[in-house]
C-alpha positions as protocol buffer text, in pm:
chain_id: "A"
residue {
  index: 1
  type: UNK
  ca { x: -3668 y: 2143 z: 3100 }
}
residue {
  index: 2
  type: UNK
  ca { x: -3607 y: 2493 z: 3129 }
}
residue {
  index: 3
  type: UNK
  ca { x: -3248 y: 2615 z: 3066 }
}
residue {
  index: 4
  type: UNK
  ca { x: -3089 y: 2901 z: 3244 }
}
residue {
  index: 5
  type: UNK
  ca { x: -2944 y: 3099 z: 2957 }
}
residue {
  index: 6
  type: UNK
  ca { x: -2735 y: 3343 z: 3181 }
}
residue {
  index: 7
  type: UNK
  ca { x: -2551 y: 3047 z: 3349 }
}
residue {
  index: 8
  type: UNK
  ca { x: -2493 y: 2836 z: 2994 }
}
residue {
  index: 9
  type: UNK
  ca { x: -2320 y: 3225 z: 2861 }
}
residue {
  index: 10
  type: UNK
  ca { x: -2123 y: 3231 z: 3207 }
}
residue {
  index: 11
  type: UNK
  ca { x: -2010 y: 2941 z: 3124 }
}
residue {
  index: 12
  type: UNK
  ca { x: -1930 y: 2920 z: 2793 }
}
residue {
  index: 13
  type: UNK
  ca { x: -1719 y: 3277 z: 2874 }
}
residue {
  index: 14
  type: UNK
  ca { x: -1537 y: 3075 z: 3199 }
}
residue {
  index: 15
  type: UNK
  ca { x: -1413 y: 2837 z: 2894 }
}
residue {
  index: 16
  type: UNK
  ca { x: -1226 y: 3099 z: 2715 }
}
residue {
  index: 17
  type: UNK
  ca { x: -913 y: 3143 z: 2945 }
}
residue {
  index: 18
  type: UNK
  ca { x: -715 y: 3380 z: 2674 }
}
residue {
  index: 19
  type: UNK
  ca { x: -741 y: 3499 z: 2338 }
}
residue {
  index: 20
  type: UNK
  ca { x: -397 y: 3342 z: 2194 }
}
residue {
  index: 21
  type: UNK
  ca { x: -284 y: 3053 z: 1967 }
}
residue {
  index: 22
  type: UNK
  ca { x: -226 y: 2734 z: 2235 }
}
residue {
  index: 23
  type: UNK
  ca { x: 57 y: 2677 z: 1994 }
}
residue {
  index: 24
  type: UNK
  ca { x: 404 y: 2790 z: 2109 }
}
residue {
  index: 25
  type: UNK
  ca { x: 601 y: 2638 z: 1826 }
}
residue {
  index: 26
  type: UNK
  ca { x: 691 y: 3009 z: 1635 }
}
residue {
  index: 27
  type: UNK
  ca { x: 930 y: 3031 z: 1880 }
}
residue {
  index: 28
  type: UNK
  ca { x: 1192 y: 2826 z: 1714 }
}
residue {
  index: 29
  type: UNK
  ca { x: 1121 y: 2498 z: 1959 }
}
residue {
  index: 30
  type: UNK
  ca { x: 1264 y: 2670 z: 2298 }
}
residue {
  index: 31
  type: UNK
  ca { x: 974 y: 2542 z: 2436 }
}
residue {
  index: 32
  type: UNK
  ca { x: 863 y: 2180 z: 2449 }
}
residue {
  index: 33
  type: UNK
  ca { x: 567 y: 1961 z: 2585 }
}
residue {
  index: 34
  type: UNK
  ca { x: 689 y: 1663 z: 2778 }
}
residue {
  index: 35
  type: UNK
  ca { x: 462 y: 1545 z: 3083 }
}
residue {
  index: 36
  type: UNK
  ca { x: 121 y: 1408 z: 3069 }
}
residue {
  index: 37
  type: UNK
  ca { x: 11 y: 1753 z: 3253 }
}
residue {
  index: 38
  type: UNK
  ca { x: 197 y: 1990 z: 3015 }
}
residue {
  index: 39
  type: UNK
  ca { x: 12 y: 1792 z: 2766 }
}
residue {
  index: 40
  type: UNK
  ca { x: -361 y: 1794 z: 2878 }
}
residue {
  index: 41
  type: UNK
  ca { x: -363 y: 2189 z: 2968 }
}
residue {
  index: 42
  type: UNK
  ca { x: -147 y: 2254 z: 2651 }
}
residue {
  index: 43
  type: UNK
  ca { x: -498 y: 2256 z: 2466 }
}
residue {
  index: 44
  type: UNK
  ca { x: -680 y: 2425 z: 2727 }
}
residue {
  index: 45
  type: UNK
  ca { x: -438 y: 2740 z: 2688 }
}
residue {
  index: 46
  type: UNK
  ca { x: -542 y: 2860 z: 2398 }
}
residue {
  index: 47
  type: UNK
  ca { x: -825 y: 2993 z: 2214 }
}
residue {
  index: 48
  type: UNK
  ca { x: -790 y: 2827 z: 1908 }
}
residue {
  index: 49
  type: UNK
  ca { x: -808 y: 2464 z: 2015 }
}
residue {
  index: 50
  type: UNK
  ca { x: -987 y: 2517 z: 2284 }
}
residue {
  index: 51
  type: UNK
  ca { x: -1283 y: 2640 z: 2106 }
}
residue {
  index: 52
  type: UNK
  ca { x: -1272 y: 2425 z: 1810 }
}
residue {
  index: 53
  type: UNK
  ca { x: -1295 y: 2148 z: 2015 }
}
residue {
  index: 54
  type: UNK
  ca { x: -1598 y: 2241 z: 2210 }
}
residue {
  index: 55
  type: UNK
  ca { x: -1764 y: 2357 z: 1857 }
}
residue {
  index: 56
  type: UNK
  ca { x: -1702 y: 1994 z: 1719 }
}
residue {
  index: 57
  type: UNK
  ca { x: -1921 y: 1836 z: 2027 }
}
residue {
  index: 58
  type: UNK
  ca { x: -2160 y: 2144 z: 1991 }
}
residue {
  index: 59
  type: UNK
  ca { x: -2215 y: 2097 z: 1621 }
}
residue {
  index: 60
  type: UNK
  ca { x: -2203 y: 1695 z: 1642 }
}
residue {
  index: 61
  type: UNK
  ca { x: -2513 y: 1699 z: 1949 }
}
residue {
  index: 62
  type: UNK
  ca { x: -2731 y: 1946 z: 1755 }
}
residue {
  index: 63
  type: UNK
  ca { x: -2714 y: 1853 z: 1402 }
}
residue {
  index: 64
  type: UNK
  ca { x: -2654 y: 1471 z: 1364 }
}
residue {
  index: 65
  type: UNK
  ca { x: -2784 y: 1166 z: 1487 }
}
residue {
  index: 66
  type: UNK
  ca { x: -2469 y: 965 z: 1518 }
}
residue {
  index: 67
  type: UNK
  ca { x: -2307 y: 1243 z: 1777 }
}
residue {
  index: 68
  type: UNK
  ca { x: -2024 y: 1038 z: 1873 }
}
residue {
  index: 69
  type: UNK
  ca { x: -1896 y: 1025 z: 1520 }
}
residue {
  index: 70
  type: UNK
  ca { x: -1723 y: 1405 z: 1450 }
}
residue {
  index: 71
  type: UNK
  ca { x: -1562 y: 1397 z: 1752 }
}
residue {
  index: 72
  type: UNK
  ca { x: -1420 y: 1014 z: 1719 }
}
residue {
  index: 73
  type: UNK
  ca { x: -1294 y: 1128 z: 1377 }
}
residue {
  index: 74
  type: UNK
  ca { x: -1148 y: 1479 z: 1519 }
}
residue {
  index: 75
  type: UNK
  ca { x: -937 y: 1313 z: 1794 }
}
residue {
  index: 76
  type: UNK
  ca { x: -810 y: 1035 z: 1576 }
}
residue {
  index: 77
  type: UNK
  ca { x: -679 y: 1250 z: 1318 }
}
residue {
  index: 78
  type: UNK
  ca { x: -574 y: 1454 z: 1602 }
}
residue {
  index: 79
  type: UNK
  ca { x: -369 y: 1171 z: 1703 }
}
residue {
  index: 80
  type: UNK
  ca { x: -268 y: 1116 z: 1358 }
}
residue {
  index: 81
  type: UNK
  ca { x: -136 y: 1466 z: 1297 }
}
residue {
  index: 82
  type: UNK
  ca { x: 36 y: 1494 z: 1573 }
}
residue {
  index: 83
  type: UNK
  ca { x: 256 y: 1196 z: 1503 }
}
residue {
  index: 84
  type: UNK
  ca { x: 353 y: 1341 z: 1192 }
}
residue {
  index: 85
  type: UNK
  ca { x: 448 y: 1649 z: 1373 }
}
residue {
  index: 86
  type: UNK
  ca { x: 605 y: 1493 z: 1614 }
}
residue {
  index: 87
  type: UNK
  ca { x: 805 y: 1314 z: 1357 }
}
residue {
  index: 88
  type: UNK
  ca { x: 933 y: 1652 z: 1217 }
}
residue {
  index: 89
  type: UNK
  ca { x: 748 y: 1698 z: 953 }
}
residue {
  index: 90
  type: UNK
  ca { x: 585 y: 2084 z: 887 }
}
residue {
  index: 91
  type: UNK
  ca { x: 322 y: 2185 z: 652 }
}
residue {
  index: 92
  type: UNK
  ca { x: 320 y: 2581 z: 555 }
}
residue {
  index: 93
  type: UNK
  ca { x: -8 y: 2732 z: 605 }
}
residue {
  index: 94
  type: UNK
  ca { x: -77 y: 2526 z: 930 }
}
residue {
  index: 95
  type: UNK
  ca { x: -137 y: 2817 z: 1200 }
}
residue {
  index: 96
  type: UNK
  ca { x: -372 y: 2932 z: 927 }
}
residue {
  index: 97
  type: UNK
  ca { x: -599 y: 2668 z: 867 }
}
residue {
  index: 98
  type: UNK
  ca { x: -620 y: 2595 z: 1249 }
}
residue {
  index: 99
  type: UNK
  ca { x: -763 y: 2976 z: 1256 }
}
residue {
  index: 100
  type: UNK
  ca { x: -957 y: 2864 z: 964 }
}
residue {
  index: 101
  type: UNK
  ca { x: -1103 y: 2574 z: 1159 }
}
residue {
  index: 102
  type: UNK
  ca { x: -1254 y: 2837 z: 1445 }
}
residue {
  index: 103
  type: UNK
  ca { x: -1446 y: 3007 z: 1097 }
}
residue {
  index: 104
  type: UNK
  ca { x: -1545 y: 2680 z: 891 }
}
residue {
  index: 105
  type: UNK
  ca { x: -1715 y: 2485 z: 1237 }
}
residue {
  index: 106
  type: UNK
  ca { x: -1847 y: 2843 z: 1358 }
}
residue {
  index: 107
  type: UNK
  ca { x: -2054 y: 2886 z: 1070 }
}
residue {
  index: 108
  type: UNK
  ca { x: -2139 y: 2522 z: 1088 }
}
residue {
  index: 109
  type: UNK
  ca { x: -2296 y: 2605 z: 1458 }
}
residue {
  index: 110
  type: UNK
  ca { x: -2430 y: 2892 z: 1377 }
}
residue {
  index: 111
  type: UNK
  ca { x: -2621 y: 2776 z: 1070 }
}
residue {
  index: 112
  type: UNK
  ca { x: -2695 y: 2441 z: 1259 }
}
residue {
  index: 113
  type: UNK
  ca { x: -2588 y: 2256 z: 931 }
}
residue {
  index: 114
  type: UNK
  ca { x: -2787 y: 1939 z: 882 }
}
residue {
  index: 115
  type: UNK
  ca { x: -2475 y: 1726 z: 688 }
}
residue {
  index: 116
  type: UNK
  ca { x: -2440 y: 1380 z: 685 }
}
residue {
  index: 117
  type: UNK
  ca { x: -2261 y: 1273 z: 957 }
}
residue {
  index: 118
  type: UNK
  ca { x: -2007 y: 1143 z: 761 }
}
residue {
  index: 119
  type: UNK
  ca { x: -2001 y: 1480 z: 563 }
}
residue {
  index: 120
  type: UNK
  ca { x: -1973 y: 1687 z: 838 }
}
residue {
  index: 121
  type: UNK
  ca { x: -1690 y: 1432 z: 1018 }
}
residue {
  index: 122
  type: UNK
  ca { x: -1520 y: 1427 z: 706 }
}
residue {
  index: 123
  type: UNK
  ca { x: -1512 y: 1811 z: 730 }
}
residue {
  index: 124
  type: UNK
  ca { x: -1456 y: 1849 z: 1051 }
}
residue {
  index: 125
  type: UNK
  ca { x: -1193 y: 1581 z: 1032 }
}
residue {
  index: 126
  type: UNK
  ca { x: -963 y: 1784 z: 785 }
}
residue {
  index: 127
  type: UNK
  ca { x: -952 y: 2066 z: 1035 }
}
residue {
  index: 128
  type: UNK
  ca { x: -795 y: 1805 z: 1272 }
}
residue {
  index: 129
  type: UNK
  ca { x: -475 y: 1662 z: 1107 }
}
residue {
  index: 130
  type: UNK
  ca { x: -348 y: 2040 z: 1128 }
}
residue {
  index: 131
  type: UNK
  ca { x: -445 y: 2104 z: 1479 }
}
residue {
  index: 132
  type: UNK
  ca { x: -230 y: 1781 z: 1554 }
}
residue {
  index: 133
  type: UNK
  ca { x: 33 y: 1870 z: 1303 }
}
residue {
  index: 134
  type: UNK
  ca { x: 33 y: 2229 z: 1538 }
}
residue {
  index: 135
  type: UNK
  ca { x: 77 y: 2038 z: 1826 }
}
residue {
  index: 136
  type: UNK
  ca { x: 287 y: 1737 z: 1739 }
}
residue {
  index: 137
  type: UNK
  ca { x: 575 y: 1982 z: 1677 }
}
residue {
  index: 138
  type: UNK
  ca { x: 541 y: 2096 z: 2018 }
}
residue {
  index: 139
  type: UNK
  ca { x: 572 y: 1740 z: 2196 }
}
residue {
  index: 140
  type: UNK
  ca { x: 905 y: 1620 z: 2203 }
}
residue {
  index: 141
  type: UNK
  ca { x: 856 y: 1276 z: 2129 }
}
residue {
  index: 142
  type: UNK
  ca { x: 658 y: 1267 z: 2442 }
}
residue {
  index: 143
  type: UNK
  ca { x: 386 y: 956 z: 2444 }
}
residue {
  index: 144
  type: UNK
  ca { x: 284 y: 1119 z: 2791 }
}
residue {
  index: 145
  type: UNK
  ca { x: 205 y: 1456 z: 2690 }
}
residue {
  index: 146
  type: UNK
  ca { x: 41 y: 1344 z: 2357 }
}
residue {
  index: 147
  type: UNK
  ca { x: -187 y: 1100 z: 2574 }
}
residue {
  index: 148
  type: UNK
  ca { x: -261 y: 1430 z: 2791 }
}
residue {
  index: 149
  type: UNK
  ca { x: -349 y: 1633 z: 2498 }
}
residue {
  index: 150
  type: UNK
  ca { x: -575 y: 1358 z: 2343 }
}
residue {
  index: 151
  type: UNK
  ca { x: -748 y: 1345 z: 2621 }
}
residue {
  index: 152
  type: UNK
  ca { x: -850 y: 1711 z: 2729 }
}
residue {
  index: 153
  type: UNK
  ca { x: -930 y: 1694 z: 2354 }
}
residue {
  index: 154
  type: UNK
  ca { x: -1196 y: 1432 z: 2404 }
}
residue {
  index: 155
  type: UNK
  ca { x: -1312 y: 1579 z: 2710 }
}
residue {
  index: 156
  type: UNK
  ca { x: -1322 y: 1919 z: 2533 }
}
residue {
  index: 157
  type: UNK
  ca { x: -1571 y: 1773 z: 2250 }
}
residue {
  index: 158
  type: UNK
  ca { x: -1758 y: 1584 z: 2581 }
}
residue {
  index: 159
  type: UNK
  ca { x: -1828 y: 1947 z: 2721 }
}
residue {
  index: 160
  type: UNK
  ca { x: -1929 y: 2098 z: 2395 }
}
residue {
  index: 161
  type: UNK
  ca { x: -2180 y: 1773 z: 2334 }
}
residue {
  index: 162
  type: UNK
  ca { x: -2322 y: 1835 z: 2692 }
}
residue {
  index: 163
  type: UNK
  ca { x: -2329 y: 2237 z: 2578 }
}
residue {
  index: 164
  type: UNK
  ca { x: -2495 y: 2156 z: 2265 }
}
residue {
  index: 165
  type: UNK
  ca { x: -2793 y: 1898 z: 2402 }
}
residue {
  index: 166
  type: UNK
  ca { x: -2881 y: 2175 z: 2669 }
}
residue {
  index: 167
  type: UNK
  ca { x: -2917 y: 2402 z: 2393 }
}
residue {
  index: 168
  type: UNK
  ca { x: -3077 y: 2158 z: 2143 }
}
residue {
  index: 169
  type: UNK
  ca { x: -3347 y: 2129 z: 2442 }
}
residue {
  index: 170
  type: UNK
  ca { x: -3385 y: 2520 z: 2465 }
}
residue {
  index: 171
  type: UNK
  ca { x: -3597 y: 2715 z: 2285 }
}
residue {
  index: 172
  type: UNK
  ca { x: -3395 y: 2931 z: 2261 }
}
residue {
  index: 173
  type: UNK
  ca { x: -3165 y: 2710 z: 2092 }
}
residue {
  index: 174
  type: UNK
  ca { x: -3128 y: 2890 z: 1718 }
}
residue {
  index: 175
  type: UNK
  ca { x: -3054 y: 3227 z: 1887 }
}
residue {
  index: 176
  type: UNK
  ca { x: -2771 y: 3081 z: 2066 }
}
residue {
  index: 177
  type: UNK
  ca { x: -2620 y: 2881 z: 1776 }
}
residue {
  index: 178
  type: UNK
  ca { x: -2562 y: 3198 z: 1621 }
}
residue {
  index: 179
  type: UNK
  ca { x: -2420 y: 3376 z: 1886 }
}
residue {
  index: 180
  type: UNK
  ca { x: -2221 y: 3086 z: 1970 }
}
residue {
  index: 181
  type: UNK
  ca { x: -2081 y: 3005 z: 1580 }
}
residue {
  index: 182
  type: UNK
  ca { x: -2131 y: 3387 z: 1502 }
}
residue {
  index: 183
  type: UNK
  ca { x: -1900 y: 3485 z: 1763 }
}
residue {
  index: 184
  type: UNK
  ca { x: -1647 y: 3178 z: 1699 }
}
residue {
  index: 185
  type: UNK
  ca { x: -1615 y: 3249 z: 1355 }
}
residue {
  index: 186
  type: UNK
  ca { x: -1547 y: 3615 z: 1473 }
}
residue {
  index: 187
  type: UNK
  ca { x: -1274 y: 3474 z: 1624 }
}
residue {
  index: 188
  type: UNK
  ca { x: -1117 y: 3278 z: 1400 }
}
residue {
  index: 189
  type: UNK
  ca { x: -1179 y: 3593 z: 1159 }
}
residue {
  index: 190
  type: UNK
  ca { x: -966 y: 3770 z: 1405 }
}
residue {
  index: 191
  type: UNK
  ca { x: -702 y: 3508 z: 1440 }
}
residue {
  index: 192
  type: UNK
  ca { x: -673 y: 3449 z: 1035 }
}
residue {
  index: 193
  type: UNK
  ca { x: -650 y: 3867 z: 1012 }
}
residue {
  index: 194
  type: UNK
  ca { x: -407 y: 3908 z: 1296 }
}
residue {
  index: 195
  type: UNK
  ca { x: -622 y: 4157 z: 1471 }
}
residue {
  index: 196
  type: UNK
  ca { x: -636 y: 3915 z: 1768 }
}
């Protein structure tokens, strides 16, 4: 199967709405997540979830046999961090390791790390209590909008699993993990430095 490489880069580009945090909790909680559709595009509005997301289902399709299991592990710790946050509970540092998270899984893509797939849920995993801490702070209690966000999570990591098997089949496929991690961990480079 031959893969159109312009289209998969079009693509991936038409993903990456805006370059900002999709967390709005600096703001000292005037704004809150409440319906189910607040809550599924809250993820979808910012670069840092958004693309951590689609790197868990990109690293889980090219690099492990038992794909499903990163991205079961992500969005249930997801779910499990947000709680907490929800709950009221803060953790210093969090904004930073969710930049953090953009670095750690890009260089896992880029270097198509062959872990475990425990190992490399396990990994990815920690990276996912503070996205949901992040988030949880932001959702007012609200089972509707966490639902939403769980789920545009899950169907984030579905698109990068579908991403990653097209390039698994390409043979092109190493060039693009390291654009693709390279230019994530950029990112979260960016994010951690406050240049972006």
């Amino acid at each position: 199967m031959r893969i159109n490489v312009k289209a998969v880069a079009v693509s991936l580009l038409a993903l990456f709405p805006m370059l900002a945090f999709a967390h709005v909790g600096h703001d000292g909680g005037a704004h809150h997540v409440l319906s189910f559709t607040e809550g599924f595009i809250h993820p979808l509005t910012g670069m840092d979830h958004l693309v951590a997301m689609v790197l868990v289902g990109i690293w889980s399709a090219m690099n492990t046999k038992r794909w499903w299991l990163a991205p079961l592990v992500f969005a249930g710790l997801l779910l499990t961090g947000a709680l907490v946050g929800m709950a009221g509970v803060t953790v210093p540092g969090t904004e930073f390791i969710v930049a953090a998270s953009l670095l750690g899984i890009g260089v896992m893509v880029a270097l198509q790390l062959k872990l475990s797939a425990i190992t490399g849920a396990l990994i990815i995993g920690a990276f996912a209590i503070f996205h949901g801490l992040a988030h949880g702070a932001e959702l007012s209690h609200s089972v509707a909008a966490l639902s939403g966000m769980v789920i545009a999570t899950v169907l984030l990591h579905v698109a990068g699993l579908g991403i990653g098997y097209l390039l698994a089949s390409s043979s092109t496929h190493s060039g693009w993990a390291r654009v693709i991690g390279g230019g994530s961990s950029l990112l979260g480079i960016g994010l951690l430095s406050g240049v972006i």
